[in-house]
Short mmCIF file of C-alpha atoms and ligand atoms in Angstrom, two decimals:
data_model
loop_
_atom_site.label_atom_id
_atom_site.label_comp_id
_atom_site.label_asym_id
_atom_site.label_seq_id
_atom_site.Cartn_x
_atom_site.Cartn_y
_atom_site.Cartn_z
CA MET A 173 -18.30 -37.03 69.63
CA PRO A 174 -15.61 -34.37 69.09
CA GLY A 175 -17.08 -30.96 68.19
CA HIS A 176 -15.67 -30.94 64.65
CA TRP A 177 -17.32 -34.29 63.81
CA LEU A 178 -20.57 -33.11 65.42
CA LEU A 179 -20.50 -30.04 63.14
CA ALA A 180 -19.64 -32.25 60.17
CA SER A 181 -22.58 -34.55 60.98
CA LEU A 182 -24.85 -31.49 60.82
CA GLY A 183 -23.54 -30.68 57.34
CA LYS A 184 -20.74 -28.24 58.15
CA ARG A 185 -17.83 -28.62 55.74
CA VAL A 186 -15.43 -25.86 56.76
CA LEU A 187 -13.96 -26.71 60.17
CA ARG A 188 -11.12 -24.24 60.58
CA PRO A 189 -11.14 -21.10 62.76
CA GLY A 190 -10.44 -18.45 60.10
CA GLY A 191 -12.89 -19.86 57.55
CA LEU A 192 -12.45 -20.18 53.80
CA GLU A 193 -11.23 -16.61 53.46
CA LEU A 194 -8.15 -17.28 55.61
CA THR A 195 -7.60 -20.59 53.78
CA ARG A 196 -7.62 -18.71 50.45
CA GLN A 197 -5.11 -16.18 51.78
CA MET A 198 -2.84 -19.01 52.93
CA LEU A 199 -3.12 -20.79 49.56
CA THR A 200 -2.35 -17.55 47.70
CA ARG A 201 0.93 -17.41 49.64
CA LEU A 202 1.64 -21.13 49.25
CA ARG A 203 0.93 -21.01 45.48
CA PRO A 204 0.26 -24.73 44.80
CA SER A 205 1.02 -25.44 41.11
CA ALA A 206 1.69 -28.20 38.61
CA ALA A 207 5.31 -28.25 39.79
CA ASP A 208 4.36 -29.27 43.35
CA ASP A 209 4.26 -32.48 45.32
CA VAL A 210 1.72 -31.50 47.96
CA VAL A 211 1.06 -33.07 51.37
CA GLU A 212 -1.97 -31.99 53.41
CA PHE A 213 -2.13 -32.85 57.09
CA ALA A 214 -5.68 -33.60 58.36
CA PRO A 215 -7.79 -32.91 55.24
CA GLY A 216 -11.03 -33.55 57.17
CA MET A 217 -13.96 -32.91 54.82
CA GLY A 218 -11.62 -32.32 51.87
CA VAL A 219 -12.58 -28.66 51.33
CA THR A 220 -9.01 -27.34 50.98
CA ALA A 221 -7.97 -30.52 49.17
CA ARG A 222 -10.44 -29.62 46.39
CA LEU A 223 -9.04 -26.08 46.12
CA THR A 224 -5.50 -27.45 45.88
CA LEU A 225 -6.41 -30.21 43.43
CA ALA A 226 -7.98 -27.58 41.15
CA GLN A 227 -4.40 -26.30 40.64
CA ARG A 228 -3.44 -29.79 39.33
CA PRO A 229 -0.32 -30.40 41.45
CA ARG A 230 2.10 -33.09 40.24
CA SER A 231 1.04 -35.17 43.25
CA TYR A 232 -1.10 -34.76 46.36
CA CYS A 233 -1.19 -36.87 49.53
CA GLY A 234 -3.70 -36.28 52.34
CA ILE A 235 -2.61 -37.61 55.75
CA GLU A 236 -5.71 -38.18 57.88
CA ARG A 237 -5.75 -39.83 61.31
CA GLU A 238 -9.34 -41.13 61.06
CA GLU A 239 -9.62 -44.31 59.02
CA ALA A 240 -13.22 -43.73 57.86
CA VAL A 241 -12.45 -40.14 56.82
CA ALA A 242 -9.34 -41.16 54.87
CA GLN A 243 -11.29 -43.93 53.11
CA HIS A 244 -14.16 -41.58 52.25
CA LEU A 245 -11.77 -39.00 50.77
CA GLU A 246 -9.86 -41.67 48.85
CA ALA A 247 -13.14 -42.91 47.34
CA ARG A 248 -14.33 -39.37 46.47
CA LEU A 249 -11.18 -37.59 45.33
CA GLY A 250 -8.30 -40.03 45.35
CA GLY A 251 -6.61 -42.98 43.67
CA GLY A 252 -9.11 -44.35 41.20
CA HIS A 253 -10.14 -40.90 39.93
CA VAL A 254 -6.94 -38.93 39.58
CA ARG A 255 -3.41 -40.24 39.14
CA GLY A 256 -1.01 -39.13 41.87
CA VAL A 257 -3.77 -38.22 44.36
CA HIS A 258 -3.96 -40.27 47.56
CA PHE A 259 -5.44 -40.08 51.02
CA ILE A 260 -3.86 -42.33 53.61
CA ARG A 261 -4.69 -43.13 57.20
CA ALA A 262 -1.69 -42.04 59.24
CA SER A 263 -0.74 -39.55 61.89
CA ALA A 264 0.99 -36.36 60.82
CA GLU A 265 3.52 -37.25 63.53
CA ALA A 266 4.75 -40.22 61.48
CA THR A 267 3.49 -40.00 57.91
CA THR A 268 5.59 -42.87 56.45
CA LEU A 269 6.43 -40.52 53.53
CA ALA A 270 10.02 -40.38 52.28
CA SER A 271 12.28 -37.57 53.46
CA GLY A 272 12.39 -34.65 51.03
CA SER A 273 9.46 -36.02 49.02
CA ALA A 274 7.22 -32.91 49.21
CA THR A 275 7.62 -29.36 47.92
CA LEU A 276 4.59 -28.01 49.79
CA ILE A 277 2.89 -29.06 53.04
CA TYR A 278 0.00 -27.48 54.91
CA GLY A 279 -2.43 -28.34 57.69
CA GLU A 280 -5.43 -26.52 59.16
CA ALA A 281 -7.12 -26.73 62.57
CA MET A 282 -5.10 -29.75 63.57
CA LEU A 283 -2.05 -28.54 65.53
CA SER A 284 -4.24 -26.64 68.01
CA MET A 285 -5.62 -29.92 69.35
CA GLN A 286 -2.20 -31.47 70.06
CA THR A 287 -0.06 -31.49 73.18
CA PRO A 288 3.21 -29.48 73.00
CA GLU A 289 5.13 -32.74 72.40
CA GLN A 290 2.80 -33.77 69.56
CA LYS A 291 3.01 -30.28 68.00
CA ALA A 292 6.82 -30.54 68.01
CA ARG A 293 6.70 -34.04 66.46
CA ILE A 294 4.31 -32.89 63.67
CA LEU A 295 6.46 -29.85 62.85
CA ALA A 296 9.59 -32.05 62.82
CA GLU A 297 7.80 -34.45 60.46
CA ALA A 298 6.82 -31.59 58.13
CA PHE A 299 10.44 -30.43 58.14
CA ARG A 300 11.71 -33.95 57.37
CA VAL A 301 9.25 -34.62 54.52
CA LEU A 302 9.82 -31.23 52.83
CA GLN A 303 12.59 -30.63 50.31
CA PRO A 304 14.97 -27.77 51.13
CA GLY A 305 13.24 -24.64 49.84
CA GLY A 306 9.80 -26.25 50.34
CA ARG A 307 6.87 -24.28 51.83
CA TYR A 308 4.82 -25.12 54.91
CA GLY A 309 1.53 -23.42 55.82
CA ILE A 310 -0.55 -23.55 58.99
CA HIS A 311 -4.01 -22.17 59.82
CA GLU A 312 -4.74 -22.52 63.52
CA LEU A 313 -6.36 -21.12 66.62
CA ALA A 314 -4.40 -18.44 68.48
CA LEU A 315 -4.70 -16.95 71.95
CA LEU A 316 -4.60 -13.18 72.39
CA PRO A 317 -2.65 -11.29 73.56
CA ASP A 318 0.88 -12.73 73.44
CA ALA A 319 1.18 -11.89 77.15
CA ILE A 320 -2.05 -13.73 78.13
CA GLY A 321 -1.98 -14.80 81.78
CA ALA A 322 -1.60 -18.44 82.83
CA ALA A 323 -4.97 -18.50 84.64
CA GLU A 324 -6.89 -17.14 81.64
CA ARG A 325 -5.16 -19.59 79.33
CA LYS A 326 -6.02 -22.50 81.60
CA ALA A 327 -9.68 -21.45 81.86
CA ILE A 328 -10.00 -21.13 78.06
CA GLU A 329 -8.31 -24.49 77.44
CA ARG A 330 -10.45 -26.19 80.07
CA GLU A 331 -13.79 -24.77 78.92
CA MET A 332 -13.10 -25.24 75.22
CA SER A 333 -11.87 -28.81 75.74
CA MET A 334 -14.95 -29.62 77.85
CA ASN A 335 -17.33 -28.23 75.23
CA ILE A 336 -15.62 -29.47 72.12
CA HIS A 337 -14.71 -32.86 73.65
CA VAL A 338 -11.13 -32.78 72.35
CA GLY A 339 -8.07 -31.30 74.03
CA VAL A 340 -7.79 -27.70 72.80
CA ARG A 341 -4.32 -26.24 73.25
CA PRO A 342 -3.92 -23.12 71.13
CA ALA A 343 -0.72 -21.07 71.25
CA THR A 344 -0.32 -17.30 71.10
CA VAL A 345 0.77 -15.80 67.77
CA ALA A 346 4.30 -15.31 69.16
CA GLU A 347 4.35 -18.95 70.36
CA TRP A 348 3.25 -20.27 66.92
CA ARG A 349 6.10 -18.24 65.38
CA ARG A 350 8.59 -19.67 67.87
CA LEU A 351 7.35 -23.24 67.36
CA LEU A 352 7.90 -23.00 63.59
CA GLN A 353 11.29 -21.37 64.03
CA SER A 354 12.42 -23.97 66.61
CA ALA A 355 11.57 -26.69 64.08
CA GLY A 356 13.99 -25.01 61.65
CA PHE A 357 11.57 -23.07 59.43
CA GLU A 358 11.98 -19.47 58.25
CA LEU A 359 8.76 -17.51 58.61
CA GLU A 360 7.71 -15.69 55.41
CA TRP A 361 4.19 -14.45 56.06
CA GLU A 362 1.52 -14.36 58.75
CA THR A 363 -1.91 -12.88 59.25
CA THR A 364 -4.84 -13.20 61.65
CA ALA A 365 -8.64 -13.26 61.26
CA PRO A 366 -11.49 -13.27 63.78
CA MET A 367 -12.38 -16.68 65.24
CA HIS A 368 -16.00 -16.64 63.96
CA LEU A 369 -16.44 -20.35 63.18
CA LEU A 370 -20.04 -20.44 64.43
CA GLU A 371 -21.15 -16.86 63.75
CA PRO A 372 -24.03 -16.57 61.24
CA ARG A 373 -22.18 -14.31 58.80
CA ARG A 374 -19.16 -16.66 58.67
CA LEU A 375 -21.44 -19.71 58.34
CA LEU A 376 -23.03 -18.10 55.30
CA SER A 377 -19.75 -17.15 53.67
CA ASP A 378 -18.18 -20.57 54.37
CA GLU A 379 -21.13 -22.83 53.60
CA GLY A 380 -23.31 -20.74 51.25
CA TRP A 381 -27.09 -20.34 51.58
CA ARG A 382 -27.85 -23.98 50.88
CA GLY A 383 -25.23 -25.28 53.29
CA ALA A 384 -26.30 -22.88 56.05
CA LEU A 385 -29.95 -23.90 55.53
CA ARG A 386 -29.03 -27.59 55.65
CA ILE A 387 -27.16 -27.05 58.95
CA ALA A 388 -30.08 -25.05 60.41
CA CYS A 389 -32.62 -27.78 59.44
CA ASN A 390 -30.40 -30.51 60.89
CA MET A 391 -30.05 -28.52 64.12
CA LEU A 392 -33.84 -28.22 64.37
CA ARG A 393 -34.20 -31.98 63.93
CA ARG A 394 -31.49 -32.84 66.48
CA PRO A 395 -32.05 -30.93 69.75
CA GLY A 396 -29.12 -32.63 71.53
CA ALA A 397 -26.71 -31.60 68.78
CA ARG A 398 -28.25 -28.09 68.72
CA ARG A 399 -27.60 -27.67 72.45
CA ARG A 400 -23.98 -28.67 72.01
CA VAL A 401 -23.39 -26.33 69.06
CA LEU A 402 -24.95 -23.41 70.96
CA ALA A 403 -22.83 -24.26 74.02
CA MET A 404 -19.70 -24.21 71.84
CA ARG A 405 -20.71 -20.85 70.39
CA ARG A 406 -21.29 -19.45 73.90
CA VAL A 407 -17.74 -20.40 74.90
CA PHE A 408 -16.31 -18.91 71.68
CA ARG A 409 -18.22 -15.68 72.38
CA ARG A 410 -17.31 -15.56 76.09
CA TYR A 411 -13.61 -15.73 75.23
CA GLY A 412 -13.96 -13.87 71.93
CA SER A 413 -11.46 -11.16 72.88
CA HIS A 414 -8.84 -13.85 73.61
CA LEU A 415 -9.41 -15.99 70.50
CA SER A 416 -8.21 -15.49 66.94
CA ALA A 417 -7.39 -17.49 63.85
CA VAL A 418 -3.85 -17.27 62.56
CA ALA A 419 -2.25 -18.38 59.30
CA MET A 420 1.50 -18.58 58.73
CA VAL A 421 3.63 -19.60 55.77
CA CYS A 422 7.27 -20.54 56.20
CA VAL A 423 10.03 -22.24 54.23
CA LYS A 424 12.55 -24.95 54.95
CA PRO A 425 15.84 -23.16 54.27
CA ALA A 426 17.73 -24.36 51.21
CA ALA A 427 20.64 -26.55 52.33
C1 SAM B 758 -11.00 -29.59 63.29
S1 SAM B 758 -10.78 -30.84 62.06
C2 SAM B 758 -10.10 -29.86 60.74
C3 SAM B 758 -10.30 -30.52 59.40
C4 SAM B 758 -9.82 -29.70 58.20
N1 SAM B 758 -8.37 -29.53 58.23
C5 SAM B 758 -10.49 -28.36 58.17
O1 SAM B 758 -9.81 -27.36 58.48
O2 SAM B 758 -11.68 -28.25 57.85
C6 SAM B 758 -9.38 -31.71 62.69
C7 SAM B 758 -8.86 -32.81 61.76
O3 SAM B 758 -7.56 -33.20 62.19
C8 SAM B 758 -7.43 -34.60 62.06
N2 SAM B 758 -6.26 -34.93 62.89
C9 SAM B 758 -6.07 -34.64 64.19
N3 SAM B 758 -4.85 -35.03 64.59
C10 SAM B 758 -4.25 -35.56 63.50
C11 SAM B 758 -2.97 -36.15 63.28
N4 SAM B 758 -2.06 -36.26 64.25
N5 SAM B 758 -2.68 -36.60 62.04
C12 SAM B 758 -3.57 -36.50 61.04
N6 SAM B 758 -4.80 -35.97 61.19
C13 SAM B 758 -5.14 -35.50 62.41
C14 SAM B 758 -8.79 -35.08 62.54
O4 SAM B 758 -9.02 -36.41 62.19
C15 SAM B 758 -9.68 -34.09 61.77
O5 SAM B 758 -9.88 -34.49 60.44
#
């Protein structure tokens, strides 16, 4: 089971490297409002979707690759409950959405697990679906420093992929910038935060006391899952000085 679904099965809701605080900073810059047609790539547990929906956008569409996850979100937050809110099973590489149909797109902790070709296809899709002047936000894993050596990068990718059970291919901050710019976007804002996904203080601030307690109890009941979570945390700590969370907001230039 991929690490993010293992964490979700233990009760973890926030699955992105910079936590809720970095998400909030990104949303402050993206400013979702009643005038927006929003598309979220990879909504996962729907945590950011709820924050965005609280701003009552004109429409919202979550594009989630996992069928069961998309169906769960649709049943909880979508279609039947709120007009103009939908979650569909599709890849962010080919959303099936009309060109220029969104004013705001964002995605968190989803590009970092894609190959360079997939990253380029997802960014091209975001560019296509956005109206000129539309905003695009990302919140991803970054490697430090920009001049990180090839051997260190390979070791981090290999160990993280082995532990998390999905391909992990983060870029450096300078590479994320270049990727967005090569897709045609103009960068407006960026910031970084520590990659503390599994550190106790971050768990508390992301999940609250009740959530953290629920995760701790589930870990006690499931020794196999506990071992895997602790192994993931060991890798995050071993490479802590090379890992960061990064958020960027850019715009599709007006035609
Ligand atoms: C680490 S989780 C992050 C979930 C959520 N964005 C968050 O930050 O809590 C990765 C998510 O990306 C989704 N995903 C991965 N590749 C995708 C793709 N090409 N299109 C849509 N969703 C994708 C997975 O199904 C999963 O929900």
